[in-house]
XYZ file of C-alpha atoms in Angstrom:
87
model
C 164.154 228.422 -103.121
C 160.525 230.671 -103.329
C 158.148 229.181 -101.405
C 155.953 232.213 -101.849
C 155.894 236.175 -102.044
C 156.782 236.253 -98.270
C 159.299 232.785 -97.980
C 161.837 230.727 -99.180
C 163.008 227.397 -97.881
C 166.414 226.613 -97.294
C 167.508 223.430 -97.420
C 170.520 221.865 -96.762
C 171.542 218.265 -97.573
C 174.071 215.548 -97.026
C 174.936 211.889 -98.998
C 176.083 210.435 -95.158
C 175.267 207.682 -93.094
C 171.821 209.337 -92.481
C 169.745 209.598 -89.356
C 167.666 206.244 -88.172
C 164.106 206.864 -88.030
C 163.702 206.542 -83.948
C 166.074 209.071 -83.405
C 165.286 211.858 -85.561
C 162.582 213.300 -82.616
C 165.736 213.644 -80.475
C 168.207 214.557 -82.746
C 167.961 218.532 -81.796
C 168.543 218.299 -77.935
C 171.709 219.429 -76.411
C 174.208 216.889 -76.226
C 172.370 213.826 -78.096
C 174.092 211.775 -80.558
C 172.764 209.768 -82.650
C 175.850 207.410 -82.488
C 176.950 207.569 -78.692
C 180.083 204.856 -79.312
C 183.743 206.030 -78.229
C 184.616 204.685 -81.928
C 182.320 206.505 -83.947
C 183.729 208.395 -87.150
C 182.905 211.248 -87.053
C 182.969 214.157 -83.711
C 181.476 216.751 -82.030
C 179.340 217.739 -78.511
C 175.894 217.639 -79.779
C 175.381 221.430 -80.146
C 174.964 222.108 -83.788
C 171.104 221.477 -84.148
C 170.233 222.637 -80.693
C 171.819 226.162 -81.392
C 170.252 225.691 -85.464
C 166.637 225.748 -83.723
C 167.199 228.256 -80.961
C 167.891 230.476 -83.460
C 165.646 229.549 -85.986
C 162.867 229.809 -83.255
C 164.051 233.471 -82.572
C 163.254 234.157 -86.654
C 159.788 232.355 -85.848
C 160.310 229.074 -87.631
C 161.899 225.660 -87.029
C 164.359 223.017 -88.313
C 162.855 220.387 -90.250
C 164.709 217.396 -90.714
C 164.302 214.035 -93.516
C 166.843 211.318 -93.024
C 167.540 208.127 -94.741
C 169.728 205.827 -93.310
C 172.588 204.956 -95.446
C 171.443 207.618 -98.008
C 171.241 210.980 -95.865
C 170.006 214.033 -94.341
C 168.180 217.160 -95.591
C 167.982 219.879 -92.980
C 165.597 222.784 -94.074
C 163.330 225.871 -92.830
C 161.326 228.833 -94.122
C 162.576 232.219 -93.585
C 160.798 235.152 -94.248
C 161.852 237.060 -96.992
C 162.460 241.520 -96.781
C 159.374 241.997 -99.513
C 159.845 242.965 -102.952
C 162.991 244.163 -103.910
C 163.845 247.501 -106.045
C 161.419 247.226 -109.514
């Protein structure tokens, strides 16, 4: 959505188990997992966020992330936008 002339936000949300409160400030490192059990149910290395920032940080913003356990997550940043289009 328009933040401003120059922004917009981009947001994007999940209904999951959500993200608990104490582990949201280290939820963007390489390799950390929120849920570190051999039976959790869901997969994957750890990467997604970490690479998500790096490369926001190379357009000059950062991932900002709400969670909710047992209701959620809503990842989001500001991006700049080209200007005015065509009138």
């Amino acid at each position: 959505r328009q933040v401003n002339e120059d922004q917009i936000r981009v947001e994007v949300a999940d209904s999951g188990c959500g993200i608990p409160a104490d582990k949201i400030e280290f939820i963007k490192a390489p390799f950390y997992q929120a849920d570190k059990s051999d039976t959790r149910p869901t997969g994957g290395l750890g990467l997604g966020l970490a690479i998500a920032e790096k490369i926001l940080i190379g357009h000059g913003t950062t991932l900002e992330i709400e969670s909710s356990e047992g209701k959620g997550t809503i990842c989001s940043f500001l991006l700049r936008t080209a200007g005015p289009g065509p009138s």
